[in-house]
C-alpha positions as a printed NumPy array, in Angstrom:
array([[118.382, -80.719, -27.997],
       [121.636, -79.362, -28.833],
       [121.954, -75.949, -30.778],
       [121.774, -76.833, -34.4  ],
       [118.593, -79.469, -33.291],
       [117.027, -76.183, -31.95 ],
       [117.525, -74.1  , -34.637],
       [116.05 , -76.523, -36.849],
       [112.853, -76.988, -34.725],
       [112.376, -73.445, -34.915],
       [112.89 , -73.123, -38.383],
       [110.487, -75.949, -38.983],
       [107.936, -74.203, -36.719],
       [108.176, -70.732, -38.652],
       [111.192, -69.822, -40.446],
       [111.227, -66.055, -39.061],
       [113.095, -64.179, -36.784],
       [111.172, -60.929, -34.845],
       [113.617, -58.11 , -34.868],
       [112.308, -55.983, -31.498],
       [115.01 , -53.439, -32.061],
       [113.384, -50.402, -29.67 ],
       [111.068, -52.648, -27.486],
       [110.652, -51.343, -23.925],
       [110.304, -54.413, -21.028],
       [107.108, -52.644, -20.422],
       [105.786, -53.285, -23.564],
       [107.986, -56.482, -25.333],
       [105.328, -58.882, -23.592],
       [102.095, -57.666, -25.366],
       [104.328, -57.338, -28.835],
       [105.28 , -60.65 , -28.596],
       [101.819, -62.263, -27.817],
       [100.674, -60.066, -30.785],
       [103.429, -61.977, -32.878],
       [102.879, -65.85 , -31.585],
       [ 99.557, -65.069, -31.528],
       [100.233, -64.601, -35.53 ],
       [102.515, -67.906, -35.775],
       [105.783, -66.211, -35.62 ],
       [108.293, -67.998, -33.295],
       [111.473, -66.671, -33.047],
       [111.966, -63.33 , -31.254],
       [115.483, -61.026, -30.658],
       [115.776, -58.085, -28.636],
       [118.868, -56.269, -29.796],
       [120.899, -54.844, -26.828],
       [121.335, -51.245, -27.662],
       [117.82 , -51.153, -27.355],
       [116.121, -50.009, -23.758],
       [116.696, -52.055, -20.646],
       [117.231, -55.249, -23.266],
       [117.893, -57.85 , -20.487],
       [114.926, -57.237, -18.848],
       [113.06 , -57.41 , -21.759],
       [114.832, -60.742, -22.901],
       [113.92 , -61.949, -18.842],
       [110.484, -60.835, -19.188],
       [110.031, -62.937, -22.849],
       [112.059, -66.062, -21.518],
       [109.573, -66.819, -18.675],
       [105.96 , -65.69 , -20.527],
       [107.33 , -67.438, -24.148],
       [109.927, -69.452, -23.139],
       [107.978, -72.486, -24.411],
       [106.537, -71.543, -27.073],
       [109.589, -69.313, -28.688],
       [112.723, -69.294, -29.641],
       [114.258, -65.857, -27.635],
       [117.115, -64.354, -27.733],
       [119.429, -61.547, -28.12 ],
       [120.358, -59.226, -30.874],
       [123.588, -56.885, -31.661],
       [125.452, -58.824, -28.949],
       [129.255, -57.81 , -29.487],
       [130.903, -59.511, -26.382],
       [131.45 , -62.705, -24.27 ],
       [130.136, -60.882, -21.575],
       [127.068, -60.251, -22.509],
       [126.791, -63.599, -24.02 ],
       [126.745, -64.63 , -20.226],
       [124.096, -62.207, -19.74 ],
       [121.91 , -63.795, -22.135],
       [122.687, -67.001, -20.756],
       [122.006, -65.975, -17.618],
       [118.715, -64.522, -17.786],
       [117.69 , -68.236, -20.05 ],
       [117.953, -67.225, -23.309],
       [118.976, -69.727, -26.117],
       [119.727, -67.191, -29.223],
       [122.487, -65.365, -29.787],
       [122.478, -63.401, -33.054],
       [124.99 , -60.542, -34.431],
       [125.61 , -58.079, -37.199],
       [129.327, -59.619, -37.546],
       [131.905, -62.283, -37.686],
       [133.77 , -61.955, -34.055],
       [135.363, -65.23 , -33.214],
       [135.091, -65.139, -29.769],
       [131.566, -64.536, -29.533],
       [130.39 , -67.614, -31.493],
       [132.916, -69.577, -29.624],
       [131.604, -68.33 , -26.555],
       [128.045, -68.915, -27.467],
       [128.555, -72.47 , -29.365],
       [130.555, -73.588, -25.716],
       [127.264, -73.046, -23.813],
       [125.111, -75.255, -26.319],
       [123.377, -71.855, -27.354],
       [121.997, -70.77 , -30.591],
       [124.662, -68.904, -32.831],
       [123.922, -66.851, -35.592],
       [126.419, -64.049, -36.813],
       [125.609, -61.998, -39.786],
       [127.937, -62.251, -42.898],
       [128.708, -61.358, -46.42 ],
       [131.314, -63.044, -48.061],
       [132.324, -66.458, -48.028],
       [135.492, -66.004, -45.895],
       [133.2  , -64.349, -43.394],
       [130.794, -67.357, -43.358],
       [133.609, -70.132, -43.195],
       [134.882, -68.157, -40.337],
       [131.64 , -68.014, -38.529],
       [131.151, -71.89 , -39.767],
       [134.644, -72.855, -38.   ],
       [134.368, -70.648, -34.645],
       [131.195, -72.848, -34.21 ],
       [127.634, -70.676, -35.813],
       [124.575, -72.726, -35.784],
       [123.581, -70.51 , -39.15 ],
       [124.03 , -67.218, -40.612],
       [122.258, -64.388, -41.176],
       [123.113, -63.162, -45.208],
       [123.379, -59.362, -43.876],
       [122.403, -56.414, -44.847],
       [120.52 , -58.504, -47.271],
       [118.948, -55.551, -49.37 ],
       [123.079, -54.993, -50.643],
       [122.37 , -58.636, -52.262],
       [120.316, -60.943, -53.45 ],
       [118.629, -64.467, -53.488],
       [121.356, -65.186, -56.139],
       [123.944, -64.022, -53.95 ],
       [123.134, -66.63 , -51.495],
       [122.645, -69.315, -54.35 ],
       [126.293, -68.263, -55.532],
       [127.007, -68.434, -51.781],
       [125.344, -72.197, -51.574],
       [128.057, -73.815, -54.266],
       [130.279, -73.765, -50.944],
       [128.82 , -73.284, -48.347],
       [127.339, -76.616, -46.865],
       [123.395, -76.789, -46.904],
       [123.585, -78.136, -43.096],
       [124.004, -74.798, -41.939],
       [121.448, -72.736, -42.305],
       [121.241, -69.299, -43.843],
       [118.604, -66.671, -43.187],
       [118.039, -63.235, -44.751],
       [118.118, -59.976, -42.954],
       [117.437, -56.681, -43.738],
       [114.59 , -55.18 , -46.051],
       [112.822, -58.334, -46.933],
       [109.261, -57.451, -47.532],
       [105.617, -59.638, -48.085],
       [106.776, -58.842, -51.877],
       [109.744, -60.048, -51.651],
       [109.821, -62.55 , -49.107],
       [108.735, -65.374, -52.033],
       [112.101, -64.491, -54.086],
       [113.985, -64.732, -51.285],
       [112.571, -68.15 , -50.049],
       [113.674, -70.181, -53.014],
       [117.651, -69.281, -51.846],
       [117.15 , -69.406, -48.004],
       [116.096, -71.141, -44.851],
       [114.673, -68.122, -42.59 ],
       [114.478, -64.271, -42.398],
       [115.36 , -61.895, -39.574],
       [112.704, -59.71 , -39.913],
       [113.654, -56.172, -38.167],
       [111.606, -52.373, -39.212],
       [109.141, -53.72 , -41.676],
       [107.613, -56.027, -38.843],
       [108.259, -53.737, -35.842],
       [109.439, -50.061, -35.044],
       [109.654, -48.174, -31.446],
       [106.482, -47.325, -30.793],
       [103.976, -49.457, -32.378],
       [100.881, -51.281, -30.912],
       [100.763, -54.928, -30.638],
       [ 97.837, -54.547, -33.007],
       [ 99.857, -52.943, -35.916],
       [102.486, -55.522, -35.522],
       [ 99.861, -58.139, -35.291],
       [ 98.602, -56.9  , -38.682],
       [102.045, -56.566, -40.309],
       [102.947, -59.818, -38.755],
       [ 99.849, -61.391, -40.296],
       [100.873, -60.228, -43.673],
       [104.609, -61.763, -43.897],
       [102.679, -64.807, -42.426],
       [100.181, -65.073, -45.361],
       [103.405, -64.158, -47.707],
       [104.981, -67.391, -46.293],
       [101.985, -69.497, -46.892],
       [101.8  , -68.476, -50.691],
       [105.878, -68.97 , -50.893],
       [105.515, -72.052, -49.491],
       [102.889, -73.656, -51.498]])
């Protein structure tokens, strides 16, 4: 499958995006069965977090087939490579930087950059993103990404990041395809079962969203 096929599939599977920001590679394994475990299929480890391309290593090989995993906060072409390297298909950032879609879009990897405006997301769209991530989302709104939808095209996807809660998560489902899901799911520190319980909660918010 090529990168916008796999991005797809995963939305399909579950629309959200586990946010490990924290995660030690002594403990991202058990988190992340506790998460699959509660239907979620998408995982990042963000790279100013401890040892991150171990942890990324560790998750490719024991979820590799049954997850999408990936990176987070990647800034660089180099550690793009490093992602790559260690079999990772996800590259996700807080920004629009040119190079690093380009870079990740050339190796048939998932790209999605985070963006605001418009310009930001037709520059993303045209250096080669799979999707975008509408961030922080908590600044805006599901209308802002309905405003955002009269131009942007509805191929590529758009997911929600930052402060989307079970509450919310309905509201924001009528505007977008998927949600990064970062501190409300997961902070440094917790046990798989308190993740599996606030993981289980955003699940059951889905289902009601979702009819």
């Amino acid at each position: 499958m090529d990168a916008r096929q796999t991005l797809a599939a995963a939305l399909e599977r579950c629309p959200i995006v586990a946010i490990l920001r924290g995660v030690k590679p002594d403990e991202v394994e058990a988190i992340t069965e506790a998460l699959v475990s509660a239907g979620i299929g998408m995982i990042e480890v963000p790279l100013n977090s401890p040892e991150p391309f171990d942890s990324v290593y560790k998750l490719v090989h024991s979820f590799g087939k049954d997850a999408l995993i990936g990176a987070g906060t990647v800034l660089s072409e180099a550690d793009v490579v490093r992602v790559e390297n260690v079999g990772a298909r996800l590259i996700i950032s807080p920004n629009v930087d040119r190079a690093v879609i380009a870079a990740t879009a050339k190796r048939g990897m998932v790209s999605l950059p985070g963006y605001f405006t418009p310009s930001e997301a037709f520059e993303a769209i045209g250096a080669g993103a799979t999707g975008l991530k509408l961030f922080p989302a908590e600044a805006g709104s599901p209308r802002l990404i309905d405003a955002h939808r009269a131009v942007i095209p509805r191929s590529i996807p758009i997911l929600a990041v930052g402060g989307v809660t079970p509450d919310t998560l309905a509201d924001w489902w009528k505007a977008c395809e998927g949600f990064g899901l970062g501190s409300g799911l997961y902070k440094a520190g917790m046990s798989p079962d308190e993740v599996r319980t606030r993981a289980t909660a955003f699940m059951d918010a889905l289902r009601i969203a979702a009819g």
